[in-house]
PDB file of C-alpha atoms in Angstrom:
ATOM      1  CA  PHE A 218       0.000   0.000   0.000  1.00 93.00           C
ATOM      2  CA  GLU A 219       1.336   3.402  -0.995  1.00 94.00           C
ATOM      3  CA  SER A 220       1.846   6.232   1.472  1.00 93.00           C
ATOM      4  CA  SER A 221      -1.364   7.872   0.232  1.00 95.00           C
ATOM      5  CA  PHE A 222      -3.496   4.938   1.415  1.00 96.00           C
ATOM      6  CA  ARG A 223      -6.375   5.877   3.725  1.00 97.00           C
ATOM      7  CA  ILE A 224      -9.278   3.908   5.170  1.00 97.00           C
ATOM      8  CA  PRO A 225     -12.582   5.239   3.725  1.00 96.00           C
ATOM      9  CA  HIS A 226     -14.068   7.663   6.230  1.00 93.00           C
ATOM     10  CA  LEU A 227     -17.399   5.800   6.540  1.00 95.00           C
ATOM     11  CA  ALA A 228     -15.863   2.324   6.845  1.00 97.00           C
ATOM     12  CA  GLY A 229     -17.166   0.114   9.646  1.00 97.00           C
ATOM     13  CA  GLU A 230     -14.575  -2.660   9.326  1.00 98.00           C
ATOM     14  CA  LEU A 231     -11.233  -3.186   7.633  1.00 98.00           C
ATOM     15  CA  ILE A 232      -9.796  -6.693   7.436  1.00 98.00           C
ATOM     16  CA  LEU A 233      -6.615  -7.100   5.398  1.00 98.00           C
ATOM     17  CA  GLU A 234      -4.963 -10.524   5.342  1.00 98.00           C
ATOM     18  CA  ALA A 235      -2.203 -11.719   3.025  1.00 97.00           C
ATOM     19  CA  ASP A 236       1.041 -13.671   3.204  1.00 97.00           C
ATOM     20  CA  TYR A 237       2.959 -10.435   2.710  1.00 97.00           C
ATOM     21  CA  LEU A 238       1.516  -7.079   3.701  1.00 97.00           C
ATOM     22  CA  THR A 239       3.461  -3.833   3.197  1.00 97.00           C
ATOM     23  CA  PHE A 240       2.544  -0.261   4.081  1.00 97.00           C
ATOM     24  CA  GLU A 241       4.898   2.455   2.854  1.00 95.00           C
ATOM     25  CA  SER A 242       3.646   4.772   5.583  1.00 96.00           C
ATOM     26  CA  PRO A 243       1.721   4.439   8.880  1.00 96.00           C
ATOM     27  CA  GLU A 244      -0.096   7.703   8.086  1.00 97.00           C
ATOM     28  CA  PHE A 245      -3.439   5.938   7.648  1.00 97.00           C
ATOM     29  CA  MET A 246      -3.219   4.845  11.304  1.00 98.00           C
ATOM     30  CA  TYR A 247      -3.308   8.496  12.360  1.00 97.00           C
ATOM     31  CA  HIS A 248      -6.571   9.059  10.458  1.00 97.00           C
ATOM     32  CA  LEU A 249      -8.803   6.163  11.484  1.00 98.00           C
ATOM     33  CA  PRO A 250     -12.481   6.849  10.702  1.00 98.00           C
ATOM     34  CA  ASN A 251     -14.752   7.424  13.696  1.00 97.00           C
ATOM     35  CA  SER A 252     -17.118   4.716  12.431  1.00 98.00           C
ATOM     36  CA  LEU A 253     -14.479   1.949  12.492  1.00 98.00           C
ATOM     37  CA  THR A 254     -15.410  -0.956  14.796  1.00 98.00           C
ATOM     38  CA  ARG A 255     -12.896  -3.603  13.669  1.00 98.00           C
ATOM     39  CA  LEU A 256      -9.346  -3.354  12.309  1.00 98.00           C
ATOM     40  CA  HIS A 257      -7.366  -6.459  11.318  1.00 99.00           C
ATOM     41  CA  LEU A 258      -3.944  -6.157   9.671  1.00 98.00           C
ATOM     42  CA  ILE A 259      -2.675  -9.712   9.267  1.00 98.00           C
ATOM     43  CA  ALA A 260       0.512 -10.712   7.466  1.00 97.00           C
ATOM     44  CA  ASN A 261       0.620 -14.500   7.529  1.00 96.00           C
ATOM     45  CA  LYS A 262       4.336 -14.579   6.733  1.00 94.00           C
ATOM     46  CA  GLN A 263       5.773 -11.072   6.923  1.00 95.00           C
ATOM     47  CA  GLY A 264       4.467  -7.555   7.328  1.00 96.00           C
ATOM     48  CA  GLU A 265       6.261  -4.249   6.868  1.00 95.00           C
ATOM     49  CA  MET A 266       5.305  -0.754   7.925  1.00 95.00           C
ATOM     50  CA  SER A 267       7.382   2.379   8.326  1.00 92.00           C
ATOM     51  CA  PRO A 268       7.935   3.233  12.018  1.00 92.00           C
ATOM     52  CA  ILE A 269       5.057   4.800  13.919  1.00 94.00           C
ATOM     53  CA  VAL A 270       6.274   8.223  15.058  1.00 94.00           C
ATOM     54  CA  GLN A 271       3.234   9.682  16.807  1.00 95.00           C
ATOM     55  CA  LYS A 272       0.462   8.470  19.082  1.00 97.00           C
ATOM     56  CA  ILE A 273      -2.513   6.761  17.508  1.00 97.00           C
ATOM     57  CA  ARG A 274      -5.959   8.096  18.390  1.00 97.00           C
ATOM     58  CA  TRP A 275      -8.441   5.246  18.418  1.00 98.00           C
ATOM     59  CA  PRO A 276     -12.118   5.631  17.444  1.00 98.00           C
ATOM     60  CA  LEU A 277     -14.377   5.271  20.478  1.00 97.00           C
ATOM     61  CA  VAL A 278     -16.426   2.536  18.778  1.00 98.00           C
ATOM     62  CA  LEU A 279     -13.402   0.434  17.779  1.00 98.00           C
ATOM     63  CA  GLY A 280     -13.513  -2.785  19.794  1.00 98.00           C
ATOM     64  CA  ASP A 281     -11.412  -5.306  17.867  1.00 99.00           C
ATOM     65  CA  PHE A 282      -7.764  -4.840  16.793  1.00 99.00           C
ATOM     66  CA  VAL A 283      -5.524  -7.549  15.298  1.00 99.00           C
ATOM     67  CA  PHE A 284      -1.939  -6.805  14.226  1.00 98.00           C
ATOM     68  CA  GLU A 285       0.142  -9.790  13.158  1.00 97.00           C
ATOM     69  CA  ASN A 286       3.757 -10.223  12.065  1.00 96.00           C
ATOM     70  CA  PHE A 287       4.862  -6.603  11.835  1.00 95.00           C
ATOM     71  CA  ASN A 288       7.681  -7.179  14.340  1.00 88.00           C
ATOM     72  CA  ILE A 289       6.923  -4.227  16.609  1.00 91.00           C
ATOM     73  CA  ASP A 290       9.215  -3.101  19.421  1.00 92.00           C
ATOM     74  CA  TYR A 291       8.459  -1.544  22.816  1.00 93.00           C
ATOM     75  CA  HIS A 292       8.596   2.021  21.471  1.00 93.00           C
ATOM     76  CA  THR A 293       6.025   1.206  18.784  1.00 94.00           C
ATOM     77  CA  LEU A 294       3.792  -0.557  21.289  1.00 95.00           C
ATOM     78  CA  LYS A 295       3.851   2.549  23.468  1.00 95.00           C
ATOM     79  CA  LEU A 296       3.041   4.902  20.578  1.00 96.00           C
ATOM     80  CA  MET A 297       0.089   2.713  19.672  1.00 97.00           C
ATOM     81  CA  ASN A 298      -1.567   4.325  22.685  1.00 97.00           C
ATOM     82  CA  LEU A 299      -3.746   1.279  23.284  1.00 98.00           C
ATOM     83  CA  ASN A 300      -4.361   2.255  26.903  1.00 98.00           C
ATOM     84  CA  GLU A 301      -6.463   5.233  25.756  1.00 97.00           C
ATOM     85  CA  SER A 302      -8.672   3.091  23.536  1.00 98.00           C
ATOM     86  CA  ARG A 303     -11.870   1.231  24.368  1.00 98.00           C
ATOM     87  CA  LEU A 304     -10.711  -1.969  22.719  1.00 99.00           C
ATOM     88  CA  GLU A 305     -12.161  -5.230  24.019  1.00 99.00           C
ATOM     89  CA  LYS A 306     -10.052  -7.506  21.828  1.00 99.00           C
ATOM     90  CA  ILE A 307      -6.349  -6.949  21.185  1.00 99.00           C
ATOM     91  CA  SER A 308      -4.281  -9.533  19.333  1.00 99.00           C
ATOM     92  CA  ILE A 309      -0.648  -8.768  18.495  1.00 98.00           C
ATOM     93  CA  CYS A 310       1.705 -11.405  17.139  1.00 97.00           C
ATOM     94  CA  GLY A 311       5.388 -10.954  16.368  1.00 94.00           C
ATOM     95  CA  GLY A 312       7.759  -8.498  17.935  1.00 85.00           C
ATOM     96  CA  GLY A 313      11.273  -7.845  19.089  1.00 79.00           C
ATOM     97  CA  GLY A 314      12.816  -5.960  21.939  1.00 74.00           C
ATOM     98  CA  ILE A 315       9.740  -6.007  24.191  1.00 86.00           C
ATOM     99  CA  LYS A 316      11.509  -8.033  26.911  1.00 87.00           C
ATOM    100  CA  LYS A 317       9.576  -6.671  29.921  1.00 92.00           C
ATOM    101  CA  LEU A 318       5.834  -6.263  29.494  1.00 95.00           C
ATOM    102  CA  ASP A 319       4.129  -3.164  30.884  1.00 96.00           C
ATOM    103  CA  VAL A 320       0.480  -3.828  31.725  1.00 97.00           C
ATOM    104  CA  ASP A 321      -0.253  -0.081  31.796  1.00 97.00           C
ATOM    105  CA  LEU A 322       0.027  -0.038  27.996  1.00 98.00           C
ATOM    106  CA  PHE A 323      -3.377  -1.727  27.709  1.00 98.00           C
ATOM    107  CA  PRO A 324      -6.921  -0.475  28.360  1.00 99.00           C
ATOM    108  CA  ILE A 325      -9.016  -1.707  31.270  1.00 98.00           C
ATOM    109  CA  SER A 326     -11.773  -2.404  28.732  1.00 99.00           C
ATOM    110  CA  VAL A 327      -9.875  -5.335  27.185  1.00 99.00           C
ATOM    111  CA  LYS A 328     -11.502  -8.751  27.553  1.00 99.00           C
ATOM    112  CA  ASP A 329      -9.373 -10.797  25.157  1.00 99.00           C
ATOM    113  CA  LEU A 330      -5.652  -9.963  25.129  1.00 99.00           C
ATOM    114  CA  ALA A 331      -3.178 -11.940  23.003  1.00 99.00           C
ATOM    115  CA  LEU A 332       0.509 -10.998  22.954  1.00 97.00           C
ATOM    116  CA  MET A 333       2.125 -13.837  21.049  1.00 97.00           C
ATOM    117  CA  GLU A 334       5.719 -14.445  19.947  1.00 96.00           C
ATOM    118  CA  MET A 335       6.819 -10.973  21.016  1.00 95.00           C
ATOM    119  CA  ARG A 336      10.059 -12.033  22.737  1.00 94.00           C
ATOM    120  CA  ILE A 337       8.673 -11.140  26.130  1.00 95.00           C
ATOM    121  CA  HIS A 338      10.932 -12.440  28.907  1.00 93.00           C
ATOM    122  CA  GLU A 339       9.508 -10.705  31.964  1.00 94.00           C
ATOM    123  CA  LEU A 340       5.929 -10.082  33.060  1.00 96.00           C
ATOM    124  CA  PRO A 341       4.576  -7.403  35.396  1.00 96.00           C
ATOM    125  CA  ALA A 342       3.925  -8.360  39.015  1.00 97.00           C
ATOM    126  CA  SER A 343       0.200  -7.999  38.418  1.00 98.00           C
ATOM    127  CA  PHE A 344      -2.433  -7.928  35.661  1.00 98.00           C
ATOM    128  CA  LYS A 345      -5.183  -7.104  38.146  1.00 97.00           C
ATOM    129  CA  ARG A 346      -5.894  -3.629  36.763  1.00 97.00           C
ATOM    130  CA  LEU A 347      -7.289  -5.405  33.684  1.00 98.00           C
ATOM    131  CA  ASN A 348     -10.357  -6.416  35.652  1.00 97.00           C
ATOM    132  CA  ASN A 349     -12.472  -7.228  32.578  1.00 98.00           C
ATOM    133  CA  LEU A 350      -9.961  -9.703  31.172  1.00 99.00           C
ATOM    134  CA  ARG A 351     -11.417 -13.084  30.236  1.00 99.00           C
ATOM    135  CA  GLN A 352      -8.722 -14.545  28.002  1.00 99.00           C
ATOM    136  CA  LEU A 353      -4.978 -13.916  28.129  1.00 99.00           C
ATOM    137  CA  SER A 354      -2.567 -15.462  25.634  1.00 99.00           C
ATOM    138  CA  LEU A 355       1.202 -15.182  26.046  1.00 98.00           C
ATOM    139  CA  MET A 356       1.959 -18.022  23.654  1.00 97.00           C
ATOM    140  CA  GLY A 357       5.445 -18.260  22.187  1.00 96.00           C
ATOM    141  CA  ASN A 358       7.240 -15.965  24.640  1.00 96.00           C
ATOM    142  CA  GLN A 359      10.244 -17.084  26.715  1.00 92.00           C
ATOM    143  CA  LEU A 360       8.960 -17.196  30.286  1.00 93.00           C
ATOM    144  CA  ASN A 361      11.204 -19.865  31.802  1.00 80.00           C
ATOM    145  CA  LYS A 362      12.359 -17.587  34.646  1.00 83.00           C
ATOM    146  CA  ILE A 363       9.016 -16.084  35.501  1.00 89.00           C
ATOM    147  CA  ASN A 364       8.355 -14.565  38.929  1.00 93.00           C
ATOM    148  CA  PRO A 365       4.953 -14.831  40.658  1.00 97.00           C
ATOM    149  CA  VAL A 366       2.338 -12.796  38.810  1.00 97.00           C
ATOM    150  CA  LYS A 367      -1.132 -11.864  40.046  1.00 98.00           C
ATOM    151  CA  LEU A 368      -3.961 -12.376  37.573  1.00 98.00           C
ATOM    152  CA  PRO A 369      -7.548 -11.043  37.663  1.00 98.00           C
ATOM    153  CA  VAL A 370      -8.936 -14.533  38.281  1.00 97.00           C
ATOM    154  CA  SER A 371     -12.373 -13.191  39.228  1.00 96.00           C
ATOM    155  CA  SER A 372     -12.869 -12.476  35.509  1.00 98.00           C
ATOM    156  CA  LEU A 373     -10.117 -14.480  33.758  1.00 98.00           C
ATOM    157  CA  GLU A 374     -11.281 -17.782  32.273  1.00 98.00           C
ATOM    158  CA  VAL A 375      -8.397 -18.922  30.047  1.00 99.00           C
ATOM    159  CA  LEU A 376      -4.626 -18.445  30.248  1.00 99.00           C
ATOM    160  CA  ASN A 377      -2.646 -19.588  27.193  1.00 99.00           C
ATOM    161  CA  VAL A 378       1.052 -20.125  27.922  1.00 98.00           C
ATOM    162  CA  ARG A 379       1.809 -22.618  25.163  1.00 97.00           C
ATOM    163  CA  GLN A 380       5.408 -22.843  23.929  1.00 96.00           C
ATOM    164  CA  CYS A 381       6.747 -20.506  26.625  1.00 96.00           C
ATOM    165  CA  ASN A 382       9.602 -22.751  27.798  1.00 95.00           C
ATOM    166  CA  LEU A 383       7.897 -22.949  31.189  1.00 95.00           C
ATOM    167  CA  ARG A 384       9.351 -24.867  34.100  1.00 94.00           C
ATOM    168  CA  LEU A 385       6.713 -23.959  36.677  1.00 96.00           C
ATOM    169  CA  ILE A 386       2.974 -23.392  36.423  1.00 97.00           C
ATOM    170  CA  SER A 387       2.544 -22.180  40.006  1.00 97.00           C
ATOM    171  CA  PRO A 388       3.855 -18.593  39.528  1.00 97.00           C
ATOM    172  CA  PHE A 389       0.718 -17.846  37.476  1.00 98.00           C
ATOM    173  CA  LEU A 390      -1.608 -19.151  40.180  1.00 97.00           C
ATOM    174  CA  VAL A 391      -0.802 -17.095  43.278  1.00 96.00           C
ATOM    175  CA  SER A 392      -4.082 -15.175  43.020  1.00 97.00           C
ATOM    176  CA  MET A 393      -6.112 -18.383  43.041  1.00 96.00           C
ATOM    177  CA  LEU A 394      -4.811 -19.184  46.515  1.00 94.00           C
ATOM    178  CA  GLU A 395      -6.261 -15.993  47.973  1.00 94.00           C
ATOM    179  CA  GLU A 396      -9.330 -16.657  50.092  1.00 91.00           C
ATOM    180  CA  LYS A 397     -11.488 -14.244  48.107  1.00 94.00           C
ATOM    181  CA  ASN A 398     -10.746 -16.236  44.935  1.00 94.00           C
ATOM    182  CA  GLN A 399     -11.359 -19.720  46.328  1.00 88.00           C
ATOM    183  CA  ASN A 400     -14.336 -20.227  43.994  1.00 92.00           C
ATOM    184  CA  ALA A 401     -12.555 -18.963  40.878  1.00 96.00           C
ATOM    185  CA  ASN A 402     -12.091 -21.244  37.871  1.00 97.00           C
ATOM    186  CA  LEU A 403      -9.199 -20.985  35.434  1.00 98.00           C
ATOM    187  CA  ARG A 404      -8.149 -23.072  32.461  1.00 98.00           C
ATOM    188  CA  VAL A 405      -4.401 -23.007  31.764  1.00 98.00           C
ATOM    189  CA  GLU A 406      -3.314 -24.172  28.302  1.00 98.00           C
ATOM    190  CA  ALA A 407       0.369 -25.071  28.594  1.00 96.00           C
ATOM    191  CA  THR A 408       1.197 -27.567  25.868  1.00 95.00           C
ATOM    192  CA  GLY A 409       4.522 -27.242  24.060  1.00 94.00           C
ATOM    193  CA  ASN A 410       6.509 -26.841  27.308  1.00 94.00           C
ATOM    194  CA  LEU A 411       8.918 -29.761  27.651  1.00 89.00           C
ATOM    195  CA  ASN A 412      10.549 -28.921  30.969  1.00 90.00           C
ATOM    196  CA  VAL A 413       7.484 -28.526  33.167  1.00 92.00           C
ATOM    197  CA  ASN A 414       8.240 -29.699  36.697  1.00 93.00           C
ATOM    198  CA  ILE A 415       5.969 -32.627  37.547  1.00 92.00           C
ATOM    199  CA  ASN A 416       6.027 -31.989  41.291  1.00 94.00           C
ATOM    200  CA  ASP A 417       4.856 -28.442  40.677  1.00 95.00           C
ATOM    201  CA  VAL A 418       2.004 -29.735  38.518  1.00 94.00           C
ATOM    202  CA  ARG A 419       0.987 -32.225  41.202  1.00 92.00           C
ATOM    203  CA  LYS A 420       0.971 -29.567  43.907  1.00 94.00           C
ATOM    204  CA  VAL A 421      -1.120 -27.015  42.032  1.00 95.00           C
ATOM    205  CA  MET A 422      -3.636 -29.647  40.985  1.00 93.00           C
ATOM    206  CA  LYS A 423      -4.063 -30.631  44.634  1.00 93.00           C
ATOM    207  CA  ALA A 424      -4.110 -27.119  46.043  1.00 94.00           C
ATOM    208  CA  ILE A 425      -6.417 -25.387  43.561  1.00 95.00           C
ATOM    209  CA  LYS A 426      -9.786 -26.969  42.987  1.00 93.00           C
ATOM    210  CA  GLY A 427     -10.810 -24.512  40.277  1.00 96.00           C
ATOM    211  CA  LEU A 428      -7.761 -25.172  38.090  1.00 97.00           C
ATOM    212  CA  SER A 429      -7.975 -27.029  34.779  1.00 97.00           C
ATOM    213  CA  LEU A 430      -4.669 -27.714  33.070  1.00 97.00           C
ATOM    214  CA  GLU A 431      -3.650 -28.856  29.599  1.00 96.00           C
ATOM    215  CA  LEU A 432      -0.150 -30.293  29.097  1.00 95.00           C
ATOM    216  CA  ASN A 433       1.604 -32.580  26.666  1.00 93.00           C
ATOM    217  CA  ARG A 434       1.810 -36.237  27.613  1.00 86.00           C
ATOM    218  CA  LEU A 435       5.519 -35.975  28.433  1.00 77.00           C
ATOM    219  CA  ASN A 436       5.961 -39.027  30.646  1.00 78.00           C
ATOM    220  CA  ASP A 437       4.193 -41.592  32.817  1.00 80.00           C
ATOM    221  CA  SER A 438       3.826 -39.153  35.717  1.00 82.00           C
ATOM    222  CA  ILE A 439       1.692 -36.766  33.676  1.00 86.00           C
ATOM    223  CA  LEU A 440      -0.337 -39.696  32.378  1.00 83.00           C
ATOM    224  CA  LYS A 441      -0.892 -41.030  35.910  1.00 84.00           C
ATOM    225  CA  ILE A 442      -2.147 -37.698  37.200  1.00 83.00           C
ATOM    226  CA  SER A 443      -4.433 -37.182  34.201  1.00 85.00           C
ATOM    227  CA  ASN A 444      -5.918 -40.663  34.635  1.00 83.00           C
ATOM    228  CA  HIS A 445      -7.058 -39.704  38.138  1.00 80.00           C
ATOM    229  CA  SER A 446      -8.087 -36.115  37.496  1.00 85.00           C
ATOM    230  CA  TYR A 447     -10.571 -34.896  34.934  1.00 88.00           C
ATOM    231  CA  ARG A 448      -9.055 -31.424  35.400  1.00 94.00           C
ATOM    232  CA  LEU A 449      -5.722 -32.383  33.819  1.00 93.00           C
ATOM    233  CA  GLN A 450      -5.752 -33.081  30.103  1.00 92.00           C
ATOM    234  CA  ALA A 451      -2.651 -34.797  28.719  1.00 90.00           C
ATOM    235  CA  VAL A 452      -2.396 -34.194  24.968  1.00 88.00           C
ATOM    236  CA  TYR A 453      -0.471 -36.519  22.675  1.00 79.00           C
ATOM    237  CA  ARG A 454       2.324 -34.661  20.921  1.00 63.00           C
ATOM    238  CA  ASP A 455       1.279 -35.922  17.502  1.00 50.00           C
ATOM    239  CA  LEU A 456      -2.179 -34.418  18.022  1.00 49.00           C
ATOM    240  CA  ASP A 457      -0.895 -31.109  19.366  1.00 53.00           C
ATOM    241  CA  PRO A 458      -0.501 -28.403  16.672  1.00 56.00           C
ATOM    242  CA  TYR A 459       1.455 -26.263  19.148  1.00 53.00           C
ATOM    243  CA  PHE A 460       4.073 -28.880  19.959  1.00 53.00           C
ATOM    244  CA  GLU A 461       7.596 -28.261  18.728  1.00 52.00           C
ATOM    245  CA  LYS A 462      10.577 -30.531  19.255  1.00 43.00           C
ATOM    246  CA  SER A 463      12.859 -29.134  21.927  1.00 42.00           C
ATOM    247  CA  LYS A 464      16.610 -29.528  22.221  1.00 40.00           C
ATOM    248  CA  SER A 465      16.151 -30.202  25.938  1.00 40.00           C
ATOM    249  CA  SER A 466      16.109 -33.710  27.303  1.00 36.00           C
ATOM    250  CA  GLU A 467      12.581 -35.091  27.268  1.00 39.00           C
ATOM    251  CA  ASN A 468      12.968 -36.648  30.718  1.00 39.00           C
ATOM    252  CA  GLU A 469      14.770 -33.750  32.366  1.00 40.00           C
ATOM    253  CA  GLU A 470      12.989 -31.909  35.159  1.00 41.00           C
ATOM    254  CA  VAL A 471      14.447 -28.456  35.588  1.00 38.00           C
ATOM    255  CA  VAL A 472      13.617 -26.573  38.771  1.00 38.00           C
ATOM    256  CA  SER A 473      14.187 -22.841  38.811  1.00 39.00           C
ATOM    257  CA  ASP A 474      15.293 -20.744  41.779  1.00 39.00           C
ATOM    258  CA  TYR A 475      11.627 -19.968  42.463  1.00 41.00           C
ATOM    259  CA  ASP A 476      10.333 -22.239  45.230  1.00 46.00           C
ATOM    260  CA  SER A 477       6.740 -23.195  44.567  1.00 45.00           C
ATOM    261  CA  ASP A 478       6.433 -24.600  48.098  1.00 46.00           C
ATOM    262  CA  ASP A 479       6.062 -21.006  49.264  1.00 44.00           C
ATOM    263  CA  LEU A 480       2.621 -20.992  47.667  1.00 45.00           C
ATOM    264  CA  TYR A 481       1.227 -23.809  49.732  1.00 41.00           C
ATOM    265  CA  SER A 482       2.153 -22.916  53.296  1.00 37.00           C
ATOM    266  CA  GLY A 483      -1.096 -22.812  55.212  1.00 32.00           C
ATOM    267  CA  SER A 484      -3.280 -23.343  52.162  1.00 36.00           C
ATOM    268  CA  VAL A 485      -6.034 -25.905  51.897  1.00 37.00           C
ATOM    269  CA  PHE A 486      -5.381 -28.982  49.785  1.00 35.00           C
ATOM    270  CA  TYR A 487      -8.520 -30.064  47.971  1.00 37.00           C
ATOM    271  CA  SER A 488      -8.651 -33.777  47.324  1.00 37.00           C
ATOM    272  CA  ASP A 489     -11.225 -34.324  44.632  1.00 43.00           C
ATOM    273  CA  GLU A 490      -8.621 -36.549  42.978  1.00 43.00           C
ATOM    274  CA  GLU A 491      -7.654 -39.919  44.402  1.00 39.00           C
ATOM    275  CA  TYR A 492      -4.023 -39.901  43.305  1.00 42.00           C
ATOM    276  CA  SER A 493      -1.176 -39.361  45.750  1.00 43.00           C
ATOM    277  CA  ASP A 494       2.352 -38.053  45.515  1.00 44.00           C
ATOM    278  CA  ASP A 495       3.895 -41.506  45.848  1.00 42.00           C
ATOM    279  CA  GLU A 496       3.151 -45.145  46.527  1.00 40.00           C
ATOM    280  CA  ASN A 497       3.654 -44.714  50.271  1.00 42.00           C
ATOM    281  CA  ASP A 498       0.648 -42.415  50.374  1.00 44.00           C
ATOM    282  CA  ASP A 499      -1.342 -45.098  48.577  1.00 44.00           C
ATOM    283  CA  ASN A 500      -0.331 -47.667  51.177  1.00 43.00           C
ATOM    284  CA  LYS A 501      -1.277 -45.358  54.051  1.00 43.00           C
ATOM    285  CA  ARG A 502      -4.700 -44.831  52.531  1.00 44.00           C
ATOM    286  CA  LYS A 503      -5.272 -48.584  52.251  1.00 45.00           C
ATOM    287  CA  LYS A 504      -4.352 -49.141  55.905  1.00 45.00           C
ATOM    288  CA  ASN A 505      -6.799 -46.498  57.033  1.00 46.00           C
TER     289      ASN A 505
END
């Protein structure tokens, strides 16, 4: 698209999708029509746009924004001025140099937030200001050294952390252990993570009754837990479109410096499953 390209001023929706999508200038983004309710700019393979140099002013009726494979950085994300929009759906895929995510860049109106493959390494301590959030996808970011993060679990229904090189699930679940959130339900989709710590999985499944978890069928331990808990789904790798072969050892359990035991001190362990941590527990149960 040439630099003179503009969205027609009475347009209600604009959906552009192609393998390669190139805009000579971002000028059209500074002149979005007030009637625009949906804007999708999707490059399936590669997108190019000259750098955004000024803040975008979003139409008040715009609720749905998708921006894929334009490799945006933190500066561009900030100039997008998303926090001053009324967007309910934001989906951004592909980026570089984001590293640490700033939750203040997003509007409290957002219900479905997807930030995929953006090279995010560090998350904010809390997403709770996004109190309308129902779905959060961080798929394809490198979150193997994640610190505990508070989520708005009173509204959040689905957390997608597929292919994030995760070792621990528990850092995402600290809010679910708060007494006020004891009735919350959350589905965590975490396939494509080869180094998930099995002990951590076992503990969170016991401690959090409202948790549903989806993992790859990595070994017999995962299979055993899933056979005794309807809340853990173990997906065969061959049937998982998100699974990618890792260079890491398939049987290696890597434990980070973060101690998930800190989560469970004084918390209630719900036992709607009949599995135990080891065979000794099984024997004790039989004797009783």
